[in-house]
Structures are given as C-alpha cells and as structure tokens.
PDB file of C-alpha atoms and ligand atoms in Angstrom:
ATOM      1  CA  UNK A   1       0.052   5.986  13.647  1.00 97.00           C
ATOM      2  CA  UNK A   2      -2.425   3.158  15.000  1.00 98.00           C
ATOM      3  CA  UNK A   3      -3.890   0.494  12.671  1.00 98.00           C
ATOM      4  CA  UNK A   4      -6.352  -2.175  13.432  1.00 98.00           C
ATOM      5  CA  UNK A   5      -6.624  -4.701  11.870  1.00 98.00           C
ATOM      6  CA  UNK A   6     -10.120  -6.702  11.345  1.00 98.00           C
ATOM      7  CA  UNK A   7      -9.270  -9.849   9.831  1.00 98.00           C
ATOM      8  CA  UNK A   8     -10.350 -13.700   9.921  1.00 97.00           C
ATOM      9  CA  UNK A   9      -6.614 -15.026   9.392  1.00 97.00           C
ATOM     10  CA  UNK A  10      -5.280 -12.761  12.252  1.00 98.00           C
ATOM     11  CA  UNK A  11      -2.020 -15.606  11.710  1.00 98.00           C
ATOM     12  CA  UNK A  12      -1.235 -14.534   8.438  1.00 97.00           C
ATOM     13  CA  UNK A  13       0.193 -11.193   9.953  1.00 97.00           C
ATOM     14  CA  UNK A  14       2.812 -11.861  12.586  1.00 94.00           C
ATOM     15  CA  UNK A  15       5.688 -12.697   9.832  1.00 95.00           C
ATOM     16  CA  UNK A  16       5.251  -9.572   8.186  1.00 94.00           C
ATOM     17  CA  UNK A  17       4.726  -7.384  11.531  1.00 93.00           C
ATOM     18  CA  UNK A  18       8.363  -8.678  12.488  1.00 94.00           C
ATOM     19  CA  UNK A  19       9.933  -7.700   9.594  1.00 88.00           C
ATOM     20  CA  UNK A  20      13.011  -5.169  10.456  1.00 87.00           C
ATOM     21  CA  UNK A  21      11.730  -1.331   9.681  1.00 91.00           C
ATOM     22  CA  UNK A  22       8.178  -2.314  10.974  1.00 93.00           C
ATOM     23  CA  UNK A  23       9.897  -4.095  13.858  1.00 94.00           C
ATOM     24  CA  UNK A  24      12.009  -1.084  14.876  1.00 94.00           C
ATOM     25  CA  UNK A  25       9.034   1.137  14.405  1.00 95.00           C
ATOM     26  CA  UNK A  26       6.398  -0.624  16.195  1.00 94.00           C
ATOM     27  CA  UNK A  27       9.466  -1.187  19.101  1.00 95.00           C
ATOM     28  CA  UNK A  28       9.898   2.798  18.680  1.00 95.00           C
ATOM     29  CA  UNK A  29       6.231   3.570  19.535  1.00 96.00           C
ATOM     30  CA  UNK A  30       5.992   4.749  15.873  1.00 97.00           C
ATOM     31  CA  UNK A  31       3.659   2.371  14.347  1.00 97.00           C
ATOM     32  CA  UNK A  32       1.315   0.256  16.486  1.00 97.00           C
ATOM     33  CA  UNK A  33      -0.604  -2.593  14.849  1.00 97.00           C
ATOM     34  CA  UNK A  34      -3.271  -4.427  16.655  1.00 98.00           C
ATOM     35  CA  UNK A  35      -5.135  -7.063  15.146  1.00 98.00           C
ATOM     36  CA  UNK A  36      -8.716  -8.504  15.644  1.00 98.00           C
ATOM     37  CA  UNK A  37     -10.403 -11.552  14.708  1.00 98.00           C
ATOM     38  CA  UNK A  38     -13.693 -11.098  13.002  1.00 98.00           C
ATOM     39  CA  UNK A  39     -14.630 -14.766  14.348  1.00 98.00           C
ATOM     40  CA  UNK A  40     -14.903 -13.119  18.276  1.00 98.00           C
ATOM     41  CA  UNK A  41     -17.692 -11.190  16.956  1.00 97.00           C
ATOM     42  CA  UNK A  42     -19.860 -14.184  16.007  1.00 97.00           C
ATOM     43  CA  UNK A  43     -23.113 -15.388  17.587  1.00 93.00           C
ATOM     44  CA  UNK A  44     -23.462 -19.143  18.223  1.00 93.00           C
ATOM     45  CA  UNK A  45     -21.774 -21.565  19.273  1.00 95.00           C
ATOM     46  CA  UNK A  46     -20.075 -22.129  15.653  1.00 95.00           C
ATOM     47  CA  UNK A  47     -19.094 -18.472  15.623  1.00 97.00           C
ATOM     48  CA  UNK A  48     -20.394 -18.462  11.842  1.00 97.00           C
ATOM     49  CA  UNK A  49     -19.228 -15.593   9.982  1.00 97.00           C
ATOM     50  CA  UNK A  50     -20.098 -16.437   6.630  1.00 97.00           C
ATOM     51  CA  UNK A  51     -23.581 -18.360   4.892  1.00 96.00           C
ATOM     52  CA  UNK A  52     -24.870 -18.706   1.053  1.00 97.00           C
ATOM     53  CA  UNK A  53     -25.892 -15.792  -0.668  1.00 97.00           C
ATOM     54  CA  UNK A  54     -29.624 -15.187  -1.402  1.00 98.00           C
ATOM     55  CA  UNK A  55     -30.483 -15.488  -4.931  1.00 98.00           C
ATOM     56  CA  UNK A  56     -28.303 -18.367  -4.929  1.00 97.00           C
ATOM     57  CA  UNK A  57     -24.462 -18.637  -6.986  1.00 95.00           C
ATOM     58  CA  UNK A  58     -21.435 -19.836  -5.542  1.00 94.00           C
ATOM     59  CA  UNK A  59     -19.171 -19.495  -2.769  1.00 94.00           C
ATOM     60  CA  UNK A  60     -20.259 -17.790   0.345  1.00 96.00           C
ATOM     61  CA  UNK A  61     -21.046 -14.341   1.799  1.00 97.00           C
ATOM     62  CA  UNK A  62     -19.378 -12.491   5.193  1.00 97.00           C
ATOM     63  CA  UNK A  63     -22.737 -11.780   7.184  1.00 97.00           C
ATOM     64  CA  UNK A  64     -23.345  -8.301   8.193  1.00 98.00           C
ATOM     65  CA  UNK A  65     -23.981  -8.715  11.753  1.00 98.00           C
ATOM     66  CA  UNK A  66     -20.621 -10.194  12.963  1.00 98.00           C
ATOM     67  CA  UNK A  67     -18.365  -7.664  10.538  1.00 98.00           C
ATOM     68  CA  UNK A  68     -20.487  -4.399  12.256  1.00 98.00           C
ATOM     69  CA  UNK A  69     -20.158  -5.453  15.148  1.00 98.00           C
ATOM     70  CA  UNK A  70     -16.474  -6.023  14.826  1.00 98.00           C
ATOM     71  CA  UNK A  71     -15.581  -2.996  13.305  1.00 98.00           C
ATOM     72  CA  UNK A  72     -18.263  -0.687  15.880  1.00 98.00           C
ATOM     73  CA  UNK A  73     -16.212  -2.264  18.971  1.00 98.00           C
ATOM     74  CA  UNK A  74     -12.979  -1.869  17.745  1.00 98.00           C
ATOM     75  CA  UNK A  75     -13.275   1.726  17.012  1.00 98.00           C
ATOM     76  CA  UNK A  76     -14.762   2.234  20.441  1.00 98.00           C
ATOM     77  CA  UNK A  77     -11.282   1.173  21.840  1.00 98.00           C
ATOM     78  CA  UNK A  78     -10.102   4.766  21.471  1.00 97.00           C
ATOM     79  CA  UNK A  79     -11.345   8.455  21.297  1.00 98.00           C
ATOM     80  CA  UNK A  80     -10.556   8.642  17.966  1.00 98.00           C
ATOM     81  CA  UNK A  81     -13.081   6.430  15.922  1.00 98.00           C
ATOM     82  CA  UNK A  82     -10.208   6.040  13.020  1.00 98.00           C
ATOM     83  CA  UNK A  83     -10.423   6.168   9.328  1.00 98.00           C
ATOM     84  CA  UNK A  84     -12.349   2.664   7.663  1.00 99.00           C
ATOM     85  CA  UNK A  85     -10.973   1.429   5.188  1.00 99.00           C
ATOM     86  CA  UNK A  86     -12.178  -1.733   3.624  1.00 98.00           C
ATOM     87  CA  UNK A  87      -9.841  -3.553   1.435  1.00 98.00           C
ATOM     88  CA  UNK A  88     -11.901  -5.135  -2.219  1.00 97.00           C
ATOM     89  CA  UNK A  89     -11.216  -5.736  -5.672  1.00 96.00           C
ATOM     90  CA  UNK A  90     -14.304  -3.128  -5.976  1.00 96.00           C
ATOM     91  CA  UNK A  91     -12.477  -0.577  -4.094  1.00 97.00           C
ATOM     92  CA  UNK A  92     -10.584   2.831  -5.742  1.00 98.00           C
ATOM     93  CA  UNK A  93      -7.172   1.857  -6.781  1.00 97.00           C
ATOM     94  CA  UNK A  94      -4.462   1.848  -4.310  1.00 97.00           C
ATOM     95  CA  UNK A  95      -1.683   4.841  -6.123  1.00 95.00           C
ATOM     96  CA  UNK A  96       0.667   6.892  -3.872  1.00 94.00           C
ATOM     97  CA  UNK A  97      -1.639   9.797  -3.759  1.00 95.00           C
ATOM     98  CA  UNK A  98      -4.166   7.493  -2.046  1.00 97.00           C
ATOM     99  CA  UNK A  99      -1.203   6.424   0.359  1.00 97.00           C
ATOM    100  CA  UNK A 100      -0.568  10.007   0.951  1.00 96.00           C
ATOM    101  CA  UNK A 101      -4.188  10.905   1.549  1.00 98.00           C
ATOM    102  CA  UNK A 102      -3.712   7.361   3.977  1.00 98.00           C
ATOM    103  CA  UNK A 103      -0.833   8.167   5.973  1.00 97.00           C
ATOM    104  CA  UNK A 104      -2.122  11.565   6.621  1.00 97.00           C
ATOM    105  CA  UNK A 105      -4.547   9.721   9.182  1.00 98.00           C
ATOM    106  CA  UNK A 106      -3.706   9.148  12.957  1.00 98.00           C
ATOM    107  CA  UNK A 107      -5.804   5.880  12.926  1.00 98.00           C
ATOM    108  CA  UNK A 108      -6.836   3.078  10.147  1.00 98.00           C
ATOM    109  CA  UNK A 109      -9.362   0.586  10.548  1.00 98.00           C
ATOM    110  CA  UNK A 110      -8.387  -2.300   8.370  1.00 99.00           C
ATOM    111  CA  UNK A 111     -11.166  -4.971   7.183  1.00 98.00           C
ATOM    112  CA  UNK A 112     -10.210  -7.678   4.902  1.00 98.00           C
ATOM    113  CA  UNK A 113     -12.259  -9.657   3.184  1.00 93.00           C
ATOM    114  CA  UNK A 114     -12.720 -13.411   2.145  1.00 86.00           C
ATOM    115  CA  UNK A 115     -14.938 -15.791   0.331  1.00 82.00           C
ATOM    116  CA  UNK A 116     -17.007 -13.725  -2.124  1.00 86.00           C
ATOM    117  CA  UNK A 117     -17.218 -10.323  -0.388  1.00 94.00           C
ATOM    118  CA  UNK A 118     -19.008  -8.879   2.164  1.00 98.00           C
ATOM    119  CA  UNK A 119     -22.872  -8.769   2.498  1.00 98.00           C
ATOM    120  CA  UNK A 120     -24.078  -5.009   0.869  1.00 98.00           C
ATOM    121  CA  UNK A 121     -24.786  -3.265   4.090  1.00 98.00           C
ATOM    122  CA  UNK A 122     -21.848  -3.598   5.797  1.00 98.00           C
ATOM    123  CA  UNK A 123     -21.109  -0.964   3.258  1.00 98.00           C
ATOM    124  CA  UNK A 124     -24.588   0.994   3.555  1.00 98.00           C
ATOM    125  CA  UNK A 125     -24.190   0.790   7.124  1.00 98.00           C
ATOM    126  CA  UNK A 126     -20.127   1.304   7.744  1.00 98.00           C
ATOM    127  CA  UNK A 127     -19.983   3.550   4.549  1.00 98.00           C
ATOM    128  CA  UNK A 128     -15.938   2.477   4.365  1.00 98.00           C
ATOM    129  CA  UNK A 129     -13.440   3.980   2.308  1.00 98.00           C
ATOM    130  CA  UNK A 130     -13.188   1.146  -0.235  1.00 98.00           C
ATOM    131  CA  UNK A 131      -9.531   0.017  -1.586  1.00 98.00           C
ATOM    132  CA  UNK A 132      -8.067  -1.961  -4.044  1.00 98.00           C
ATOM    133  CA  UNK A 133      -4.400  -2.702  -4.427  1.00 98.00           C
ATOM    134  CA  UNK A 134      -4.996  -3.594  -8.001  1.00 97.00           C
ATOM    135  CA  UNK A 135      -6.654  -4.748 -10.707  1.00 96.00           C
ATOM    136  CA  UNK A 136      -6.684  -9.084 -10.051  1.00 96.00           C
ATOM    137  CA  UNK A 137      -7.883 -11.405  -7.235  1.00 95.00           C
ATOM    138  CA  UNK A 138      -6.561 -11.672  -4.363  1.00 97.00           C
ATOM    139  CA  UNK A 139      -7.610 -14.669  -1.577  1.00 96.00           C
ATOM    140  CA  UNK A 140      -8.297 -12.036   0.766  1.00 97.00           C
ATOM    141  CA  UNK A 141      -7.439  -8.054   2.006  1.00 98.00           C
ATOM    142  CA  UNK A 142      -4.916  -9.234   4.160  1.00 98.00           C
ATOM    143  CA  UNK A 143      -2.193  -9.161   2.009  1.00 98.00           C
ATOM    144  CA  UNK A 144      -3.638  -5.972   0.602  1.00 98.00           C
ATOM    145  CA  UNK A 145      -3.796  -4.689   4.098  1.00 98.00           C
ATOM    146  CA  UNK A 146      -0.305  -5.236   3.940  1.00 98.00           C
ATOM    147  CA  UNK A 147       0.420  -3.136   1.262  1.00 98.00           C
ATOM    148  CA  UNK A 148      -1.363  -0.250   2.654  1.00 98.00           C
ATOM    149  CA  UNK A 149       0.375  -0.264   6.295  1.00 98.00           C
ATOM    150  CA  UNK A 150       3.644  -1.423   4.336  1.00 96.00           C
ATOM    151  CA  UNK A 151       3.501   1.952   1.767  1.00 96.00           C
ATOM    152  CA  UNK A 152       1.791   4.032   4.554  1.00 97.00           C
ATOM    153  CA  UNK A 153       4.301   3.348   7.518  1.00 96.00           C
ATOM    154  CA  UNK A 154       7.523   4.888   5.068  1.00 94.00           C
ATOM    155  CA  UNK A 155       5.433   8.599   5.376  1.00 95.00           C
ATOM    156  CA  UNK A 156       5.099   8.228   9.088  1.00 95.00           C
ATOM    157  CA  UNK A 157       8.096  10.374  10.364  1.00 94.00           C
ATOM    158  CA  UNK A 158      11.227   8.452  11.728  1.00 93.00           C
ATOM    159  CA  UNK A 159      10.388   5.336  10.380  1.00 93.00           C
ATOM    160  CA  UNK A 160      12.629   5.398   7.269  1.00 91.00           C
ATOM    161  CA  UNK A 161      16.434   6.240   7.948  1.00 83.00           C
ATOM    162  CA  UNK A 162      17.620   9.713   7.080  1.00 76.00           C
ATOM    163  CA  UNK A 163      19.315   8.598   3.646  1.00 70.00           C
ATOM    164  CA  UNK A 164      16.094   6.794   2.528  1.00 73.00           C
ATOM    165  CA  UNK A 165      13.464   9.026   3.639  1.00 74.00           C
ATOM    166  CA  UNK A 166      14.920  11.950   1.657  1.00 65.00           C
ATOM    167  CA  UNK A 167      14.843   9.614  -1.403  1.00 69.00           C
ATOM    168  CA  UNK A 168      11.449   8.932  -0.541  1.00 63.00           C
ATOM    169  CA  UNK A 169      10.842  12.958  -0.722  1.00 65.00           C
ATOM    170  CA  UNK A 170      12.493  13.157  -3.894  1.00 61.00           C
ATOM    171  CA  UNK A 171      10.092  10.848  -6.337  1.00 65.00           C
ATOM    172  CA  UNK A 172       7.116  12.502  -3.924  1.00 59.00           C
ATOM    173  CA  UNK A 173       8.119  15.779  -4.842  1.00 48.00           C
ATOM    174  CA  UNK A 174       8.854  15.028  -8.709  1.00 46.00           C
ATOM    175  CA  UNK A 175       5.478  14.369 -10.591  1.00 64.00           C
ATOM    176  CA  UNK A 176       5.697  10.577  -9.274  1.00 83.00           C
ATOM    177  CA  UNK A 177       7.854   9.522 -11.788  1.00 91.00           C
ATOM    178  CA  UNK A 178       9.492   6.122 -11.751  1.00 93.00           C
ATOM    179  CA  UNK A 179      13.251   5.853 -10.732  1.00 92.00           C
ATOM    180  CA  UNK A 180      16.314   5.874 -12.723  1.00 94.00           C
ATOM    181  CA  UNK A 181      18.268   2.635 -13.004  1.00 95.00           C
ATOM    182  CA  UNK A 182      20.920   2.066 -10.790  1.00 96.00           C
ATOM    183  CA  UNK A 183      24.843   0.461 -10.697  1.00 98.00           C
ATOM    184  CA  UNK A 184      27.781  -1.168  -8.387  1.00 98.00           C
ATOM    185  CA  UNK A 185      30.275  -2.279  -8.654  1.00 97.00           C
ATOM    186  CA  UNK A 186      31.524  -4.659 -10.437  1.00 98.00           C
ATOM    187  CA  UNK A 187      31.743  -2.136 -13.796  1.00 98.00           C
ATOM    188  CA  UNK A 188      31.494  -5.052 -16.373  1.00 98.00           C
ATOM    189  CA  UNK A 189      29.863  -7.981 -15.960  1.00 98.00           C
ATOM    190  CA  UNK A 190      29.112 -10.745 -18.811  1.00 98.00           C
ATOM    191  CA  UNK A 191      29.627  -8.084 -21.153  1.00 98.00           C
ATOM    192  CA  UNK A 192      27.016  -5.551 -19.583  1.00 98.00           C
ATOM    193  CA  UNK A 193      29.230  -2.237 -18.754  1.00 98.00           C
ATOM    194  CA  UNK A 194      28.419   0.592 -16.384  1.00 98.00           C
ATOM    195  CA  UNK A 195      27.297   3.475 -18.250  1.00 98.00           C
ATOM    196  CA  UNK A 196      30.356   5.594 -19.223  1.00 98.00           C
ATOM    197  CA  UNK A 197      28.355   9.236 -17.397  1.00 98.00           C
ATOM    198  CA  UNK A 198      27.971   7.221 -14.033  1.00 98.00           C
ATOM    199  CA  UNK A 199      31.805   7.213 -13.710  1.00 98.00           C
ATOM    200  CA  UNK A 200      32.555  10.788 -15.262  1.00 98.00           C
ATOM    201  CA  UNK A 201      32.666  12.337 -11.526  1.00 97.00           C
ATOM    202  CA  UNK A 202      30.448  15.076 -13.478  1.00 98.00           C
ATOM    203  CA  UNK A 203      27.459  15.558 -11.107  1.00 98.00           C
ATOM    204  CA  UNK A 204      25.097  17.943 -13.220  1.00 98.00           C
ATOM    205  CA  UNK A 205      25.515  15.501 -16.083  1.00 98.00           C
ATOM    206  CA  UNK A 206      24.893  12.572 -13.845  1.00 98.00           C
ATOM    207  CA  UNK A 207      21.221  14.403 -12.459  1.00 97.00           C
ATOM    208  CA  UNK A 208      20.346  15.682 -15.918  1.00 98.00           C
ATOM    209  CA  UNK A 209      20.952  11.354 -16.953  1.00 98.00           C
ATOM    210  CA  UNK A 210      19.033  10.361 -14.162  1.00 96.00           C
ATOM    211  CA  UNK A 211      16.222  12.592 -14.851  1.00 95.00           C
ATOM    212  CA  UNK A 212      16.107  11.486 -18.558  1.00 96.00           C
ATOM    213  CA  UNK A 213      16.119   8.293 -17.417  1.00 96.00           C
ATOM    214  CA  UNK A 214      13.054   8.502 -15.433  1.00 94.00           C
ATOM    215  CA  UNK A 215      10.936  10.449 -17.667  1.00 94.00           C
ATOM    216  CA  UNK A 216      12.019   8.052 -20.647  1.00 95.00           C
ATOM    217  CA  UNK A 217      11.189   4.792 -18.377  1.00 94.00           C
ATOM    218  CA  UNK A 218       7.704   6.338 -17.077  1.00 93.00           C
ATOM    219  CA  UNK A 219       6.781   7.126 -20.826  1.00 94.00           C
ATOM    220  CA  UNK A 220       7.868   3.584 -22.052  1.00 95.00           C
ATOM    221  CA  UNK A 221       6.439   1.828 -18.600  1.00 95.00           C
ATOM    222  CA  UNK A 222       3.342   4.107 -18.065  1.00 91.00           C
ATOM    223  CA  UNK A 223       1.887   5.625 -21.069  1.00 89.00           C
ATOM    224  CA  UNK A 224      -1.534   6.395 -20.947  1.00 82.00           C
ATOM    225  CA  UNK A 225      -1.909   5.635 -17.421  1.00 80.00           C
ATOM    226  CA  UNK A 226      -3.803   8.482 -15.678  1.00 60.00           C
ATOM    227  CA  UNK A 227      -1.913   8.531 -12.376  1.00 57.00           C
ATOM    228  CA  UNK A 228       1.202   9.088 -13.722  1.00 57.00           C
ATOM    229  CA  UNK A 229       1.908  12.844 -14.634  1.00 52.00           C
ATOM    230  CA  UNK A 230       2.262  12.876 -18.236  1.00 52.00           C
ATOM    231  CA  UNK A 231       2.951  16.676 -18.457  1.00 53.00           C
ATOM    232  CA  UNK A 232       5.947  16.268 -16.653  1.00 48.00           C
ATOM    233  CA  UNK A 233       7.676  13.405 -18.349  1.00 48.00           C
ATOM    234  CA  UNK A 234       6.933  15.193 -21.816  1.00 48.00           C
ATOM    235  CA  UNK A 235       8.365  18.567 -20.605  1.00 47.00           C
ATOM    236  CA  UNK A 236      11.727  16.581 -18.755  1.00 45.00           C
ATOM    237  CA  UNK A 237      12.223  14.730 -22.005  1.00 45.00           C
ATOM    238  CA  UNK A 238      12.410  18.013 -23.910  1.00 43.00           C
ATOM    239  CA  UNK A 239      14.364  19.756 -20.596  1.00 46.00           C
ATOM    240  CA  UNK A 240      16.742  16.824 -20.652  1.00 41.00           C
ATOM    241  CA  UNK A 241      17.163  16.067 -24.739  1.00 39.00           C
ATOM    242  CA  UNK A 242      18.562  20.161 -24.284  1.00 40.00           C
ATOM    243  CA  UNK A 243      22.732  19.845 -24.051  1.00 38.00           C
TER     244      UNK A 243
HETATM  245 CL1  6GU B 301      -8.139  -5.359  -1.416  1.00 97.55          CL
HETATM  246  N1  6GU B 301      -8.836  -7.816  -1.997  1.00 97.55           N
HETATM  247  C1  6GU B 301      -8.906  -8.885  -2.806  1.00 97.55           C
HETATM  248  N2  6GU B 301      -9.505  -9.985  -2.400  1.00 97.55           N
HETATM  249  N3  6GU B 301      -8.407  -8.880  -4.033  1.00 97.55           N
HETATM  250  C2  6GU B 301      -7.810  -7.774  -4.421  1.00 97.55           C
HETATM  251  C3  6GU B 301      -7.690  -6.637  -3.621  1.00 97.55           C
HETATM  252  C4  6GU B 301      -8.238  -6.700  -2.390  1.00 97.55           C
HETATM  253  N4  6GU B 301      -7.053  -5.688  -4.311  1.00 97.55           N
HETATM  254  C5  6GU B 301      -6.782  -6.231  -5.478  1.00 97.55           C
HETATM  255  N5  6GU B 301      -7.231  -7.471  -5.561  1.00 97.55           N
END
C-alpha cells in the first residue's frame, strides 16, 4: 500500500515512519510512504503558500494554486491516480469502518492542513474525501495523517504478526465492540486481585467473561454513540447474563 504524503512540516514525520512495525513494513516492501512538501509547489521567490482571507478575520488561508498543483503532480507519479484524502476538523469522522473502507485502497493521497484551512476550491476543484480524526483542534493533519496510515497499515496483510493480526480479526469480526480487560502476573497487587475466572483453567467460562466484559464496557463507555453496534452489546449482555 503506497501513501503520499502532502504536507508543509514534511519533518514532523520521520520519527514516527521509524517506529518498529512501520519500520519492518516499509523495509518489507509492505508499506511505502513518500512525503512531499507543499512549499516546492509555490510560485515566487518566497514560495508563499498561505495569504489573508478575503472578507477579512484572522489567521491565514492555504492558497489554492500551490495545494492543486501539489496534489495534481504527485498523483501523476504513478498509473494509479490514488485515493485523496484530505485531513480537517470538517471532514467525516475517522471510525474503523472508515479505516476499513481506507485500507481497502492500493494508494492514499494525504493533504494536511495548517493555519485556518484550505481556500474552498481546492475542495471544488480536488473534490477530496474529507477526514477528521475527531471532534477538537488539531495544529495540523499531520498528526491526523498519522492516525490514518498508523490504523490503516495493521489491515495491510503481513504487517501485524500472526498472534496480533488474528486479534485484530476478532474485534473486526464482533460488532466492533471494545476489548475485555486484561491481567499478569503478579495476581495481587496493593490489594487489587486477579479475577478468580481468569485462573479457573475453565476456557468456555473465561470467553463467555470476556464477552460480558466487552459488551458491559461498550454500553458503559459508548452508549448512544452511533458507530458502535448497540444491537449486539444488548443481545451479548442477555447471551452472557444466561448461566
Ligand atoms: Cl484532520 N485536522 C485538524 N487540524 N484538526 C483535527 C483533525 C484534522 N481531526 C480532528 N481535529
């Protein structure tokens, strides 16, 4: 899977692009992550990339021409154009099923954003898939673009070990519920014991706990919260309350 990154703080990403798994992958031919400064698209000889916004208000504005032109060379440099995604507080909220939908793509285009957002028709022109990470303000994308190449790299086969990609399969395939809690050892400590089931050796009774404990965290952690499938935890809490 190829991302590009379109960025104006190219230096921000190194650090996390050397990180272990997305070392190994990128060093695998898994993942490769190129990165382009929106700057080397600017006319003049400041390179400006950014002026006041008509109408007046503060901060600044990332002008159209620099950003198109940008994002129309980079997906020139291969036959597949890629998917654009550009990375707001405006955009559609960033869940795992957007991830899936994500990884599903051979190619990403990545533009992040600074000051106070883009000029209007980079998206009239560049119609991107717009993404946010969350609901609060960020600097920038990049550390959103971040997140999306961090959670969309773990679907990209052989980049996760065996042991953690099937765990990765597991909350996929289970109505996205949140995991159970987990224990090592020591058994006690300051008073705070290992629950007595974890121990029993009993597996059926262990999964039936775990799965109780995931529905009962999701309701408690989640409720109301469209993206979460409510169904589910409602029909494993009565499944599970069952002896
Ligand atoms: Cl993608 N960008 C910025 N600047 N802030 C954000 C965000 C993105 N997602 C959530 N907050």
């Amino acid at each position: 899977m190829r991302f590009d990154v379109l960025t104006l703080f190219p230096e921000m990403f190194p650090g996390y692009l050397g990180q272990s798994l997305l070392k190994l992958a990128i060093e695998r031919g898994l993942v490769d992550v190129r990165l382009h400064n929106i700057r080397d698209w600017a006319q003049g000889p400041h390179r400006c990339v950014d002026d006041r916004p008509f109408g007046g208000g503060p901060g600044m504005v990332l002008k159209v021409e620099p950003v198109v032109a940008c994002v129309e060379a980079v997906r020139r440099q291969a036959d597949d154009p890629g998917h654009l995604v550009m990375l707001t507080p405006q955009g559609r909220r960033l869940t795992q099923a957007v991830v899936e939908e994500l990884g599903g793509k051979p190619r990403l285009i990545l533009l992040c954003g600074r000051y106070e957002g883009f000029d209007e028709r980079v998206r009239q022109i560049l119609k991107p898939d717009e993404i946010s990470v969350g609901d609060y303000v960020l600097n920038g994308g990049e550390v959103a673009a971040m997140v999306v190449i961090d959670a969309t790299i773990r679907l990209v086969p052989g980049v996760l070990g065996d042991e953690e990609s099937s765990r990765q399969d597991s909350f996929a395939g289970e109505g996205r519920l949140l995991e159970f809690s987990q224990y090592t050892r020591p058994r006690g400590f300051r008073g705070h014991e290992v629950p007595e089931i974890l121990l029993s050796g009993d597996h059926q009774a262990i999964a039936r706990w775990r799965e109780q404990e995931r529905a009962a965290r999701t309701r408690e952690r989640r409720a109301g919260e469209s993206d979460i499938a409510e169904d589910e935890t409602v029909s494993r809490r009565g499944h599970a309350a069952q002896p």
